mmCIF file with all atom_site columns, C-alpha atoms in Angstrom:
data_model
loop_
_atom_site.group_PDB
_atom_site.id
_atom_site.type_symbol
_atom_site.label_atom_id
_atom_site.label_alt_id
_atom_site.label_comp_id
_atom_site.label_asym_id
_atom_site.label_entity_id
_atom_site.label_seq_id
_atom_site.pdbx_PDB_ins_code
_atom_site.Cartn_x
_atom_site.Cartn_y
_atom_site.Cartn_z
_atom_site.occupancy
_atom_site.B_iso_or_equiv
_atom_site.pdbx_formal_charge
_atom_site.auth_seq_id
_atom_site.auth_comp_id
_atom_site.auth_asym_id
_atom_site.auth_atom_id
_atom_site.pdbx_PDB_model_num
ATOM 1   C CA . UNK M 1 1   ? 5.970  -30.543 -13.125 1.00 0.00 ? 1   UNK M CA 1
ATOM 2   C CA . UNK M 1 2   ? 7.195  -27.951 -10.454 1.00 0.00 ? 2   UNK M CA 1
ATOM 3   C CA . UNK M 1 3   ? 7.126  -23.988 -10.081 1.00 0.00 ? 3   UNK M CA 1
ATOM 4   C CA . UNK M 1 4   ? 9.872  -23.378 -9.478  1.00 0.00 ? 4   UNK M CA 1
ATOM 5   C CA . UNK M 1 5   ? 12.455 -20.393 -9.286  1.00 0.00 ? 5   UNK M CA 1
ATOM 6   C CA . UNK M 1 6   ? 16.377 -19.631 -8.447  1.00 0.00 ? 6   UNK M CA 1
ATOM 7   C CA . UNK M 1 7   ? 16.364 -16.608 -5.558  1.00 0.00 ? 7   UNK M CA 1
ATOM 8   C CA . UNK M 1 8   ? 18.164 -15.258 -2.717  1.00 0.00 ? 8   UNK M CA 1
ATOM 9   C CA . UNK M 1 9   ? 16.394 -15.696 0.821   1.00 0.00 ? 9   UNK M CA 1
ATOM 10  C CA . UNK M 1 10  ? 17.024 -12.680 3.237   1.00 0.00 ? 10  UNK M CA 1
ATOM 11  C CA . UNK M 1 11  ? 15.950 -12.574 6.999   1.00 0.00 ? 11  UNK M CA 1
ATOM 12  C CA . UNK M 1 12  ? 14.882 -9.007  7.775   1.00 0.00 ? 12  UNK M CA 1
ATOM 13  C CA . UNK M 1 13  ? 16.662 -7.534  11.009  1.00 0.00 ? 13  UNK M CA 1
ATOM 14  C CA . UNK M 1 14  ? 14.548 -6.099  13.792  1.00 0.00 ? 14  UNK M CA 1
ATOM 15  C CA . UNK M 1 15  ? 15.140 -2.894  12.748  1.00 0.00 ? 15  UNK M CA 1
ATOM 16  C CA . UNK M 1 16  ? 13.497 -3.525  8.819   1.00 0.00 ? 16  UNK M CA 1
ATOM 17  C CA . UNK M 1 17  ? 10.682 -6.147  10.384  1.00 0.00 ? 17  UNK M CA 1
ATOM 18  C CA . UNK M 1 18  ? 9.721  -3.047  12.331  1.00 0.00 ? 18  UNK M CA 1
ATOM 19  C CA . UNK M 1 19  ? 9.342  -0.795  9.718   1.00 0.00 ? 19  UNK M CA 1
ATOM 20  C CA . UNK M 1 20  ? 7.691  -3.639  7.685   1.00 0.00 ? 20  UNK M CA 1
ATOM 21  C CA . UNK M 1 21  ? 5.110  -4.038  10.979  1.00 0.00 ? 21  UNK M CA 1
ATOM 22  C CA . UNK M 1 22  ? 5.164  -0.054  10.671  1.00 0.00 ? 22  UNK M CA 1
ATOM 23  C CA . UNK M 1 23  ? 4.081  -0.156  6.524   1.00 0.00 ? 23  UNK M CA 1
ATOM 24  C CA . UNK M 1 24  ? 1.395  -2.964  6.716   1.00 0.00 ? 24  UNK M CA 1
ATOM 25  C CA . UNK M 1 25  ? 0.008  -0.999  10.072  1.00 0.00 ? 25  UNK M CA 1
ATOM 26  C CA . UNK M 1 26  ? -0.251 2.391   7.700   1.00 0.00 ? 26  UNK M CA 1
ATOM 27  C CA . UNK M 1 27  ? -2.019 0.158   4.958   1.00 0.00 ? 27  UNK M CA 1
ATOM 28  C CA . UNK M 1 28  ? -3.839 -1.412  6.857   1.00 0.00 ? 28  UNK M CA 1
ATOM 29  C CA . UNK M 1 29  ? -7.269 -2.407  5.274   1.00 0.00 ? 29  UNK M CA 1
ATOM 30  C CA . UNK M 1 30  ? -5.738 -1.997  2.118   1.00 0.00 ? 30  UNK M CA 1
ATOM 31  C CA . UNK M 1 31  ? -6.001 -5.021  -0.077  1.00 0.00 ? 31  UNK M CA 1
ATOM 32  C CA . UNK M 1 32  ? -2.343 -5.701  0.158   1.00 0.00 ? 32  UNK M CA 1
ATOM 33  C CA . UNK M 1 33  ? -1.372 -9.327  0.008   1.00 0.00 ? 33  UNK M CA 1
ATOM 34  C CA . UNK M 1 34  ? 1.790  -8.995  2.135   1.00 0.00 ? 34  UNK M CA 1
ATOM 35  C CA . UNK M 1 35  ? 3.849  -11.381 1.486   1.00 0.00 ? 35  UNK M CA 1
ATOM 36  C CA . UNK M 1 36  ? 5.337  -13.769 5.010   1.00 0.00 ? 36  UNK M CA 1
ATOM 37  C CA . UNK M 1 37  ? 8.799  -12.954 6.748   1.00 0.00 ? 37  UNK M CA 1
ATOM 38  C CA . UNK M 1 38  ? 10.039 -16.918 6.041   1.00 0.00 ? 38  UNK M CA 1
ATOM 39  C CA . UNK M 1 39  ? 8.884  -16.502 2.408   1.00 0.00 ? 39  UNK M CA 1
ATOM 40  C CA . UNK M 1 40  ? 11.403 -13.473 1.927   1.00 0.00 ? 40  UNK M CA 1
ATOM 41  C CA . UNK M 1 41  ? 13.559 -13.889 -1.139  1.00 0.00 ? 41  UNK M CA 1
ATOM 42  C CA . UNK M 1 42  ? 14.962 -11.798 -4.116  1.00 0.00 ? 42  UNK M CA 1
ATOM 43  C CA . UNK M 1 43  ? 14.264 -13.863 -7.328  1.00 0.00 ? 43  UNK M CA 1
ATOM 44  C CA . UNK M 1 44  ? 17.082 -14.283 -9.644  1.00 0.00 ? 44  UNK M CA 1
ATOM 45  C CA . UNK M 1 45  ? 15.338 -16.694 -12.307 1.00 0.00 ? 45  UNK M CA 1
ATOM 46  C CA . UNK M 1 46  ? 11.930 -17.843 -12.629 1.00 0.00 ? 46  UNK M CA 1
ATOM 47  C CA . UNK M 1 47  ? 11.164 -20.885 -14.577 1.00 0.00 ? 47  UNK M CA 1
ATOM 48  C CA . UNK M 1 48  ? 8.088  -21.976 -14.169 1.00 0.00 ? 48  UNK M CA 1
ATOM 49  C CA . UNK M 1 49  ? 6.762  -24.887 -14.262 1.00 0.00 ? 49  UNK M CA 1
ATOM 50  C CA . UNK M 1 50  ? 9.598  -27.153 -14.957 1.00 0.00 ? 50  UNK M CA 1
ATOM 51  C CA . UNK M 1 51  ? 10.421 -30.853 -15.651 1.00 0.00 ? 51  UNK M CA 1
ATOM 52  C CA . UNK M 1 52  ? 11.604 -32.519 -12.512 1.00 0.00 ? 52  UNK M CA 1
ATOM 53  C CA . UNK M 1 53  ? 14.459 -34.177 -14.155 1.00 0.00 ? 53  UNK M CA 1
ATOM 54  C CA . UNK M 1 54  ? 15.193 -31.017 -15.746 1.00 0.00 ? 54  UNK M CA 1
ATOM 55  C CA . UNK M 1 55  ? 15.628 -28.942 -12.411 1.00 0.00 ? 55  UNK M CA 1
ATOM 56  C CA . UNK M 1 56  ? 17.980 -32.263 -11.570 1.00 0.00 ? 56  UNK M CA 1
ATOM 57  C CA . UNK M 1 57  ? 20.213 -30.807 -14.180 1.00 0.00 ? 57  UNK M CA 1
ATOM 58  C CA . UNK M 1 58  ? 20.045 -27.074 -13.718 1.00 0.00 ? 58  UNK M CA 1
ATOM 59  C CA . UNK M 1 59  ? 21.188 -27.868 -10.203 1.00 0.00 ? 59  UNK M CA 1
ATOM 60  C CA . UNK M 1 60  ? 23.695 -29.580 -10.882 1.00 0.00 ? 60  UNK M CA 1
ATOM 61  C CA . UNK M 1 61  ? 25.688 -26.679 -13.437 1.00 0.00 ? 61  UNK M CA 1
ATOM 62  C CA . UNK M 1 62  ? 24.280 -24.160 -10.516 1.00 0.00 ? 62  UNK M CA 1
ATOM 63  C CA . UNK M 1 63  ? 26.302 -25.484 -7.950  1.00 0.00 ? 63  UNK M CA 1
ATOM 64  C CA . UNK M 1 64  ? 29.205 -26.037 -10.486 1.00 0.00 ? 64  UNK M CA 1
ATOM 65  C CA . UNK M 1 65  ? 28.543 -21.766 -10.944 1.00 0.00 ? 65  UNK M CA 1
ATOM 66  C CA . UNK M 1 66  ? 27.719 -20.858 -7.572  1.00 0.00 ? 66  UNK M CA 1
ATOM 67  C CA . UNK M 1 67  ? 30.765 -22.994 -5.898  1.00 0.00 ? 67  UNK M CA 1
ATOM 68  C CA . UNK M 1 68  ? 33.106 -20.613 -8.146  1.00 0.00 ? 68  UNK M CA 1
ATOM 69  C CA . UNK M 1 69  ? 31.168 -17.204 -6.508  1.00 0.00 ? 69  UNK M CA 1
ATOM 70  C CA . UNK M 1 70  ? 33.116 -15.297 -3.296  1.00 0.00 ? 70  UNK M CA 1
ATOM 71  C CA . UNK M 1 71  ? 30.349 -14.578 -0.594  1.00 0.00 ? 71  UNK M CA 1
ATOM 72  C CA . UNK M 1 72  ? 29.241 -11.133 -0.558  1.00 0.00 ? 72  UNK M CA 1
ATOM 73  C CA . UNK M 1 73  ? 27.210 -8.237  0.550   1.00 0.00 ? 73  UNK M CA 1
ATOM 74  C CA . UNK M 1 74  ? 24.239 -6.259  -0.571  1.00 0.00 ? 74  UNK M CA 1
ATOM 75  C CA . UNK M 1 75  ? 22.575 -3.360  0.857   1.00 0.00 ? 75  UNK M CA 1
ATOM 76  C CA . UNK M 1 76  ? 18.724 -2.801  1.033   1.00 0.00 ? 76  UNK M CA 1
ATOM 77  C CA . UNK M 1 77  ? 18.029 0.707   0.348   1.00 0.00 ? 77  UNK M CA 1
ATOM 78  C CA . UNK M 1 78  ? 14.237 2.767   -0.627  1.00 0.00 ? 78  UNK M CA 1
ATOM 79  C CA . UNK M 1 79  ? 11.187 1.664   -0.690  1.00 0.00 ? 79  UNK M CA 1
ATOM 80  C CA . UNK M 1 80  ? 8.585  1.923   -4.264  1.00 0.00 ? 80  UNK M CA 1
ATOM 81  C CA . UNK M 1 81  ? 6.375  0.226   -6.175  1.00 0.00 ? 81  UNK M CA 1
ATOM 82  C CA . UNK M 1 82  ? 6.098  -1.813  -9.570  1.00 0.00 ? 82  UNK M CA 1
ATOM 83  C CA . UNK M 1 83  ? 3.971  0.134   -12.125 1.00 0.00 ? 83  UNK M CA 1
ATOM 84  C CA . UNK M 1 84  ? 3.871  3.230   -10.403 1.00 0.00 ? 84  UNK M CA 1
ATOM 85  C CA . UNK M 1 85  ? 1.830  5.322   -7.528  1.00 0.00 ? 85  UNK M CA 1
ATOM 86  C CA . UNK M 1 86  ? -1.040 6.021   -10.011 1.00 0.00 ? 86  UNK M CA 1
ATOM 87  C CA . UNK M 1 87  ? -1.396 2.480   -10.389 1.00 0.00 ? 87  UNK M CA 1
ATOM 88  C CA . UNK M 1 88  ? 0.664  0.334   -7.381  1.00 0.00 ? 88  UNK M CA 1
ATOM 89  C CA . UNK M 1 89  ? 0.959  -3.390  -8.038  1.00 0.00 ? 89  UNK M CA 1
ATOM 90  C CA . UNK M 1 90  ? 3.781  -4.478  -5.637  1.00 0.00 ? 90  UNK M CA 1
ATOM 91  C CA . UNK M 1 91  ? 5.756  -2.247  -2.503  1.00 0.00 ? 91  UNK M CA 1
ATOM 92  C CA . UNK M 1 92  ? 9.402  -3.235  -2.855  1.00 0.00 ? 92  UNK M CA 1
ATOM 93  C CA . UNK M 1 93  ? 12.131 -2.455  -0.197  1.00 0.00 ? 93  UNK M CA 1
ATOM 94  C CA . UNK M 1 94  ? 14.957 -1.520  -2.915  1.00 0.00 ? 94  UNK M CA 1
ATOM 95  C CA . UNK M 1 95  ? 18.598 -3.139  -3.589  1.00 0.00 ? 95  UNK M CA 1
ATOM 96  C CA . UNK M 1 96  ? 21.522 -0.645  -3.582  1.00 0.00 ? 96  UNK M CA 1
ATOM 97  C CA . UNK M 1 97  ? 23.433 -1.487  -7.147  1.00 0.00 ? 97  UNK M CA 1
ATOM 98  C CA . UNK M 1 98  ? 25.403 -4.175  -6.839  1.00 0.00 ? 98  UNK M CA 1
ATOM 99  C CA . UNK M 1 99  ? 28.084 -5.094  -8.675  1.00 0.00 ? 99  UNK M CA 1
ATOM 100 C CA . UNK M 1 100 ? 28.490 -8.373  -7.001  1.00 0.00 ? 100 UNK M CA 1
ATOM 101 C CA . UNK M 1 101 ? 24.448 -9.349  -7.314  1.00 0.00 ? 101 UNK M CA 1
ATOM 102 C CA . UNK M 1 102 ? 24.967 -8.282  -10.986 1.00 0.00 ? 102 UNK M CA 1
ATOM 103 C CA . UNK M 1 103 ? 27.678 -10.863 -11.239 1.00 0.00 ? 103 UNK M CA 1
ATOM 104 C CA . UNK M 1 104 ? 25.996 -13.793 -10.232 1.00 0.00 ? 104 UNK M CA 1
ATOM 105 C CA . UNK M 1 105 ? 22.419 -12.726 -11.872 1.00 0.00 ? 105 UNK M CA 1
ATOM 106 C CA . UNK M 1 106 ? 24.507 -12.757 -15.069 1.00 0.00 ? 106 UNK M CA 1
ATOM 107 C CA . UNK M 1 107 ? 25.894 -16.107 -14.576 1.00 0.00 ? 107 UNK M CA 1
ATOM 108 C CA . UNK M 1 108 ? 22.385 -17.397 -13.830 1.00 0.00 ? 108 UNK M CA 1
ATOM 109 C CA . UNK M 1 109 ? 20.858 -16.668 -17.017 1.00 0.00 ? 109 UNK M CA 1
ATOM 110 C CA . UNK M 1 110 ? 23.612 -17.298 -19.122 1.00 0.00 ? 110 UNK M CA 1
ATOM 111 C CA . UNK M 1 111 ? 22.874 -20.874 -17.672 1.00 0.00 ? 111 UNK M CA 1
ATOM 112 C CA . UNK M 1 112 ? 19.187 -20.600 -17.962 1.00 0.00 ? 112 UNK M CA 1
ATOM 113 C CA . UNK M 1 113 ? 19.504 -19.543 -22.030 1.00 0.00 ? 113 UNK M CA 1
ATOM 114 C CA . UNK M 1 114 ? 22.047 -22.682 -22.269 1.00 0.00 ? 114 UNK M CA 1
ATOM 115 C CA . UNK M 1 115 ? 19.255 -24.359 -20.785 1.00 0.00 ? 115 UNK M CA 1
ATOM 116 C CA . UNK M 1 116 ? 16.557 -22.897 -23.698 1.00 0.00 ? 116 UNK M CA 1
ATOM 117 C CA . UNK M 1 117 ? 14.969 -20.648 -20.638 1.00 0.00 ? 117 UNK M CA 1
ATOM 118 C CA . UNK M 1 118 ? 13.603 -17.045 -22.430 1.00 0.00 ? 118 UNK M CA 1
ATOM 119 C CA . UNK M 1 119 ? 16.294 -14.507 -20.759 1.00 0.00 ? 119 UNK M CA 1
ATOM 120 C CA . UNK M 1 120 ? 13.991 -11.535 -19.710 1.00 0.00 ? 120 UNK M CA 1
ATOM 121 C CA . UNK M 1 121 ? 15.211 -7.954  -22.048 1.00 0.00 ? 121 UNK M CA 1
ATOM 122 C CA . UNK M 1 122 ? 14.442 -5.470  -19.843 1.00 0.00 ? 122 UNK M CA 1
ATOM 123 C CA . UNK M 1 123 ? 17.244 -4.267  -16.756 1.00 0.00 ? 123 UNK M CA 1
ATOM 124 C CA . UNK M 1 124 ? 17.508 -6.416  -13.843 1.00 0.00 ? 124 UNK M CA 1
ATOM 125 C CA . UNK M 1 125 ? 15.503 -4.570  -11.063 1.00 0.00 ? 125 UNK M CA 1
ATOM 126 C CA . UNK M 1 126 ? 16.674 -6.086  -7.766  1.00 0.00 ? 126 UNK M CA 1
ATOM 127 C CA . UNK M 1 127 ? 13.966 -5.742  -4.930  1.00 0.00 ? 127 UNK M CA 1
ATOM 128 C CA . UNK M 1 128 ? 12.662 -8.036  -2.073  1.00 0.00 ? 128 UNK M CA 1
ATOM 129 C CA . UNK M 1 129 ? 9.141  -7.931  -2.552  1.00 0.00 ? 129 UNK M CA 1
ATOM 130 C CA . UNK M 1 130 ? 6.654  -6.713  0.614   1.00 0.00 ? 130 UNK M CA 1
ATOM 131 C CA . UNK M 1 131 ? 3.252  -6.682  -1.008  1.00 0.00 ? 131 UNK M CA 1
ATOM 132 C CA . UNK M 1 132 ? 1.461  -7.528  -4.142  1.00 0.00 ? 132 UNK M CA 1
ATOM 133 C CA . UNK M 1 133 ? -1.109 -4.716  -4.424  1.00 0.00 ? 133 UNK M CA 1
ATOM 134 C CA . UNK M 1 134 ? -5.434 -5.482  -5.637  1.00 0.00 ? 134 UNK M CA 1
ATOM 135 C CA . UNK M 1 135 ? -6.382 -2.398  -4.464  1.00 0.00 ? 135 UNK M CA 1
ATOM 136 C CA . UNK M 1 136 ? -5.124 1.009   -2.805  1.00 0.00 ? 136 UNK M CA 1
ATOM 137 C CA . UNK M 1 137 ? -7.848 3.826   -2.013  1.00 0.00 ? 137 UNK M CA 1
ATOM 138 C CA . UNK M 1 138 ? -5.769 5.854   0.339   1.00 0.00 ? 138 UNK M CA 1
ATOM 139 C CA . UNK M 1 139 ? -2.546 6.401   -2.003  1.00 0.00 ? 139 UNK M CA 1
ATOM 140 C CA . UNK M 1 140 ? -1.925 9.270   -0.052  1.00 0.00 ? 140 UNK M CA 1
ATOM 141 C CA . UNK M 1 141 ? -0.576 7.418   2.953   1.00 0.00 ? 141 UNK M CA 1
ATOM 142 C CA . UNK M 1 142 ? 1.606  5.007   0.688   1.00 0.00 ? 142 UNK M CA 1
ATOM 143 C CA . UNK M 1 143 ? 2.771  7.865   -1.189  1.00 0.00 ? 143 UNK M CA 1
ATOM 144 C CA . UNK M 1 144 ? 3.955  9.143   2.286   1.00 0.00 ? 144 UNK M CA 1
ATOM 145 C CA . UNK M 1 145 ? 5.925  5.875   3.106   1.00 0.00 ? 145 UNK M CA 1
ATOM 146 C CA . UNK M 1 146 ? 7.400  5.943   0.182   1.00 0.00 ? 146 UNK M CA 1
ATOM 147 C CA . UNK M 1 147 ? 8.859  9.301   0.502   1.00 0.00 ? 147 UNK M CA 1
ATOM 148 C CA . UNK M 1 148 ? 9.463  8.518   3.943   1.00 0.00 ? 148 UNK M CA 1
ATOM 149 C CA . UNK M 1 149 ? 11.316 5.257   2.612   1.00 0.00 ? 149 UNK M CA 1
ATOM 150 C CA . UNK M 1 150 ? 13.006 6.680   -0.737  1.00 0.00 ? 150 UNK M CA 1
ATOM 151 C CA . UNK M 1 151 ? 16.243 6.947   0.414   1.00 0.00 ? 151 UNK M CA 1
ATOM 152 C CA . UNK M 1 152 ? 16.551 4.835   3.866   1.00 0.00 ? 152 UNK M CA 1
ATOM 153 C CA . UNK M 1 153 ? 18.778 2.219   4.405   1.00 0.00 ? 153 UNK M CA 1
ATOM 154 C CA . UNK M 1 154 ? 17.260 -0.780  5.846   1.00 0.00 ? 154 UNK M CA 1
ATOM 155 C CA . UNK M 1 155 ? 19.578 -3.525  6.149   1.00 0.00 ? 155 UNK M CA 1
ATOM 156 C CA . UNK M 1 156 ? 22.825 -5.370  4.694   1.00 0.00 ? 156 UNK M CA 1
ATOM 157 C CA . UNK M 1 157 ? 22.651 -9.009  3.558   1.00 0.00 ? 157 UNK M CA 1
ATOM 158 C CA . UNK M 1 158 ? 25.255 -11.042 3.365   1.00 0.00 ? 158 UNK M CA 1
ATOM 159 C CA . UNK M 1 159 ? 24.788 -13.716 0.643   1.00 0.00 ? 159 UNK M CA 1
ATOM 160 C CA . UNK M 1 160 ? 26.654 -16.808 1.197   1.00 0.00 ? 160 UNK M CA 1
ATOM 161 C CA . UNK M 1 161 ? 24.012 -19.319 -0.913  1.00 0.00 ? 161 UNK M CA 1
ATOM 162 C CA . UNK M 1 162 ? 21.542 -19.529 -3.638  1.00 0.00 ? 162 UNK M CA 1
ATOM 163 C CA . UNK M 1 163 ? 18.420 -21.794 -3.434  1.00 0.00 ? 163 UNK M CA 1
ATOM 164 C CA . UNK M 1 164 ? 16.273 -23.567 -5.730  1.00 0.00 ? 164 UNK M CA 1
ATOM 165 C CA . UNK M 1 165 ? 12.963 -23.409 -4.910  1.00 0.00 ? 165 UNK M CA 1
ATOM 166 C CA . UNK M 1 166 ? 9.439  -24.515 -5.257  1.00 0.00 ? 166 UNK M CA 1
ATOM 167 C CA . UNK M 1 167 ? 6.550  -22.243 -5.468  1.00 0.00 ? 167 UNK M CA 1
ATOM 168 C CA . UNK M 1 168 ? 2.877  -24.250 -4.053  1.00 0.00 ? 168 UNK M CA 1
ATOM 169 C CA . UNK M 1 169 ? 0.526  -22.022 -5.007  1.00 0.00 ? 169 UNK M CA 1
ATOM 170 C CA . UNK M 1 170 ? -2.538 -22.460 -2.237  1.00 0.00 ? 170 UNK M CA 1
ATOM 171 C CA . UNK M 1 171 ? -5.747 -20.344 -1.667  1.00 0.00 ? 171 UNK M CA 1
ATOM 172 C CA . UNK M 1 172 ? -3.823 -18.449 1.169   1.00 0.00 ? 172 UNK M CA 1
ATOM 173 C CA . UNK M 1 173 ? -0.690 -17.582 -1.646  1.00 0.00 ? 173 UNK M CA 1
ATOM 174 C CA . UNK M 1 174 ? 2.404  -19.136 -2.434  1.00 0.00 ? 174 UNK M CA 1
ATOM 175 C CA . UNK M 1 175 ? 4.342  -21.859 0.121   1.00 0.00 ? 175 UNK M CA 1
ATOM 176 C CA . UNK M 1 176 ? 7.989  -21.956 -0.753  1.00 0.00 ? 176 UNK M CA 1
ATOM 177 C CA . UNK M 1 177 ? 9.781  -25.407 -0.461  1.00 0.00 ? 177 UNK M CA 1
ATOM 178 C CA . UNK M 1 178 ? 13.261 -25.821 -0.787  1.00 0.00 ? 178 UNK M CA 1
ATOM 179 C CA . UNK M 1 179 ? 14.674 -27.976 -3.599  1.00 0.00 ? 179 UNK M CA 1
ATOM 180 C CA . UNK M 1 180 ? 18.228 -27.609 -3.197  1.00 0.00 ? 180 UNK M CA 1
ATOM 181 C CA . UNK M 1 181 ? 20.994 -24.641 -1.555  1.00 0.00 ? 181 UNK M CA 1
ATOM 182 C CA . UNK M 1 182 ? 23.860 -24.269 -3.640  1.00 0.00 ? 182 UNK M CA 1
ATOM 183 C CA . UNK M 1 183 ? 26.581 -22.606 -1.094  1.00 0.00 ? 183 UNK M CA 1
ATOM 184 C CA . UNK M 1 184 ? 29.271 -20.025 -2.342  1.00 0.00 ? 184 UNK M CA 1
ATOM 185 C CA . UNK M 1 185 ? 33.185 -20.487 -1.715  1.00 0.00 ? 185 UNK M CA 1
ATOM 186 C CA . UNK M 1 186 ? 34.441 -18.322 0.979   1.00 0.00 ? 186 UNK M CA 1
ATOM 187 C CA . UNK M 1 187 ? 38.143 -20.120 0.112   1.00 0.00 ? 187 UNK M CA 1
ATOM 188 C CA . UNK M 1 188 ? 38.314 -18.163 -2.808  1.00 0.00 ? 188 UNK M CA 1
#
C-alpha cells in the first residue's frame, strides 16, 4: 500500500520565492508547518492508501488521458487561507480560473470515479499550499499579508506533465516520491 496522489509540480520563480520568504519571516514564531520549495504542487486527486497494483493500473490509464491533452499555462494569483481568517488552517496562493486546468481535473476525476474512488462534491479550488497552520497568535499580521497579496499575480506556470506521487509521512513532515510522470502531447 502506498499513500498516493496525482499532482502538478510547481517551481517558484525567484520573485515568488522572495515573497514566500517575506511571508514566512513576518509569521515567524507562529505555529505553521511550511511547505518545502521542492514539494510545491497542486493536487488534482488524493487517493490515500492504495494498492500498488491499482496504482499501476491507474497510471496506465492516466497516461492515455494526459497524452490527449496539450500543454497549457495558468496564473498563480492572490494569497488566502482556508478555513477563514478567524480560524486559519492553510495559507495558500490561489490559481486564476483556467479552463485547461479544470478540463484536466474533470478528466482525472472521471478516471478515478471509474476506478471506484469517491469524487469530492465541492467545487475544485486549485491552490498552492504554502503552509499548514496549527495556531496563529497574531492574526492581524496574517490579515495584512492577505490584504497586501490578495490580488497579486505571483507567476505564470507552464504545465506539460502530471505526476503520480507517493506521500511518505515522517515526524519532520511528508516526503513526496515520484511514482510516475505523465507527459502531455505538444503535437496536438
